[in-house]
Amino acid sequence: MNQTNIFIATAVAAVCGSAYAAEPASMLPASNPFATVSPLQWGYPQFDKIKNEDYAPAFAEGMRINAAEIEAIANNPKPATFDNTIVALEKSGQLLSRVSTVFFSLSGANTNDTFKALERELSPKLSAHSDAIRLNAKLYARIKSLYDKRDKLHLDAESKYLLQRYNTDFVRAGARLSDADKEKLKAMNGELAKLQTSFAQNVLEEANASALIVDTREELAGMSDKAIDAAAAVAKTRGLEGKFAIPVVNTTGQANLAVLTNRAVRERLMAASLARGSHGGKFDNTDVVLKLARLRAEKAALLGYPNFAAYSLEDQTAQTPEAVNKMLSEFARPAVANAKKEGAEIQQVIDKENGGFQLAAQDWSFYSDKVRAERFNFDQNQLKPYFELNNVLTNGVFFAANKVYGLTFKERKDLPVYDPDVRVWDVFDADGKQLAIFIGDYYARSNKRGGAWMNAYVSQSKLMGTHPIIANHLNIPKPNAGEPTLLTYDELRTAFHEFGHALHGMFSNVNYPRFSGTRVPRDFVEFPSQVNEMWSVWPEVLANYAKHYQTGAAMPQELLDKVIASKKFNEGFRTTEYLAASMLDQKWHQLGASQIPTDLLGFEAASLKAAGVDYAPVPPRYRTTYFSHVFSGGYSAGYYGYLWSEKLDADTVNWFNEHGGMLRKNGDWFRKMLLSRGGTMDAMDMYRKFRGRDATIEPLLERRGLTEK
Ligand SMILES: [Zn+2]
């Protein structure tokens, strides 16, 4: 995943000093670490000095200054010029950006109750702040006057595209509406922000409330003793001493389903997961979803679109709901056929063991692991001793970046961190000049959200004189003191994936903050990170890092071959559960305001059936009432984007292979034509200039094991 600040698209993190863009003086006390740019290298955040109580005043002052800057730009008596309007906007909001970058990064990576409360308070305020800018009529009149004569302004290509982007951003935010409609829109945005917060809070509370409670240790057979002890401890904190509680995680699938041997317990766990948010009670999300869907459809209609998906997709590389529907439906038939084939193999194992039941959703991962062990004759745990975290990073992830791009890394201990396990590196370019600062936060913590993501603490921009400070976050369980951190294959792949996002941020070589690094369309942003995964199993890279943590012995070739041979295993399941969720996202957001159903679960079932992805043993990866990506996160009508960008990824992996593989000349070309360009031009044009043609779908079908019809 990739995290960008969705609240203030025009703001940017910046640093001061003589070479940097100036900013208005704030009235914050000098003791507030956000008052001025951090004195640490390149504006690196003063994690050791920032206190909880510093945020609220910095946000308030940041919004006040930003509003004053916007007024000054909008009311400038001089005629609009690119410099006094667009460039001035790019330079505005530095304090607000500085505080929000750190706040929203840490609210994901290192939160606490003060953060959570402040987040609830801030989201409608930031939404109103953003509306006040985007719906400012005088400001938009200046932008439009420039946009209308864009061909006569003699702008360079990046500046011209920036002007175009500003016009589009403002129009999409409602700048062309009548005053009365603007007021309606502001009210809708405020209501949407509140509903999205309610949805997110219900999901969190419901996950806690849905924990599976069992009475005896025996019922948890299959789980490790350590995990069972942990379940007992969780039950105790809930006043259920002597019982066991298994928390429910965000996806429909639950990790414990792979190990629990008692089918009735698996069934109860799966049922608890699937019912989240739709079985009545305090945290039911049915009403919230129906209101959100209706309000989004109404907002789209106000802005002139038939439905919310049409509004949202117009600004993505996919452009239309028809294009997204076409891709999803092309994948559905072969993916479901593939999943059914996998299901039949699983049924054989069940029958061989005289199970006496039909495969159901709760059985899939338990039995598919058995099929894997039988077919490929290895168990995931055999790999772990070869994937030690530090080795994977320095001899794998960084080694590949050295071979492909010429980068070198030097760890430093002088910069403050917000948790003692967080590590910091200086990153040097091939010519020896420092390129970036890289922060690695790899371990899971109770105050860190799930999943993995990248973010920029400081984004590169020539206009602002800033250099990239980029962080990666994973959720690897921390071992006991003195024990090594051994990764699963998935965690290993995630480390390479997130570093792909990091490279996109570090190689950024743009003028304007609006275009820096990963500020590209959402259905394009996963592409560079997915490409970087290819190096995780590249023979030369593997040989360099996959060494036994005790003996230093290389991973045996036959084990390696088994890993590679099993890559397409379970892809039918993986693609089908993803497609089912993507379809739900599209179905909800392709409704007009008058088409919103009253029966949420009925609509969901009918939608899956109509899309041909209603194969019961493979439920959607997320059901509607706990689908946070689309009802509280930034992926509304956008969940298809992962598969959409994987098409470019698979085509690019082929390009590397066709051109000799892991060579500097290939890396340099990919960097020059793609990674360094951020959002400075149309994403598909950029791809064509890199590849010499459009991407084709075949490499992705091949990878996902979907070529056999
Ligand atoms: Zn990602």
Coordinates of N, CA and C in Angstrom, one line a residue, residues 46 116 140 187 227 245 251 285 313-314 319 334 351 376 379 389 410 453 540 571 609 667 670 675 697:
Q46 N 11.7 16.3 14.3 CA 12.4 16.2 15.6 C 11.5 15.3 16.5
K116 N -6.1 9.8 18.4 CA -7.4 9.3 17.9 C -8.4 10.4 18.1
Y140 N -10.4 30.8 -8.1 CA -10.5 30.0 -9.3 C -10.6 30.9 -10.6
A187 N -21.9 21.3 2.6 CA -22.6 20.5 3.6 C -22.5 19.0 3.4
A227 N 0.3 -19.0 21.0 CA -0.9 -18.3 20.5 C -2.1 -18.5 21.4
A245 N -10.0 -15.9 23.8 CA -10.6 -14.9 22.8 C -9.7 -14.8 21.6
T251 N -9.5 -8.5 7.1 CA -10.0 -9.2 5.9 C -11.0 -10.2 6.3
N285 N -23.2 -1.3 10.4 CA -22.8 -0.3 9.4 C -23.8 -0.1 8.3
L313 N -13.6 7.9 -11.5 CA -12.7 7.3 -12.5 C -12.2 8.2 -13.6
E314 N -13.0 9.3 -13.8 CA -12.6 10.2 -14.8 C -11.2 10.7 -14.6
Q319 N -10.2 6.0 -16.5 CA -11.1 7.0 -17.0 C -12.6 6.8 -16.9
P334 N -12.2 -16.7 -16.0 CA -11.1 -17.6 -15.8 C -10.7 -17.7 -14.3
D351 N -12.2 -35.6 1.1 CA -12.8 -37.0 0.9 C -11.8 -38.1 1.3
F376 N 3.9 -29.8 -3.6 CA 5.2 -29.2 -3.7 C 6.2 -29.7 -2.7
D379 N 7.1 -26.9 3.2 CA 6.2 -26.2 4.1 C 6.9 -24.8 4.2
L389 N 15.7 -10.8 8.7 CA 15.4 -9.4 8.3 C 16.6 -8.6 7.9
K410 N 24.0 3.8 4.1 CA 24.8 3.9 5.3 C 23.9 4.2 6.5
W453 N 3.0 0.1 4.4 CA 2.8 1.3 3.6 C 4.1 2.1 3.6
E540 N 20.4 -13.8 -8.8 CA 21.6 -13.2 -8.3 C 21.3 -12.5 -6.9
E571 N -3.7 -19.1 -6.8 CA -4.0 -17.8 -7.5 C -5.5 -17.7 -7.8
K609 N -23.7 -12.3 -7.8 CA -24.2 -13.3 -8.7 C -24.2 -12.7 -10.1
G667 N 17.9 -0.3 -15.2 CA 17.5 0.5 -14.1 C 17.5 2.0 -14.4
F670 N 14.5 3.0 -16.5 CA 13.3 2.9 -15.8 C 13.2 4.2 -14.8
L675 N 10.4 6.5 -12.8 CA 10.5 6.7 -11.4 C 10.8 8.2 -11.0
I697 N -2.0 -7.3 -21.9 CA -2.6 -8.0 -20.7 C -2.0 -9.4 -20.5

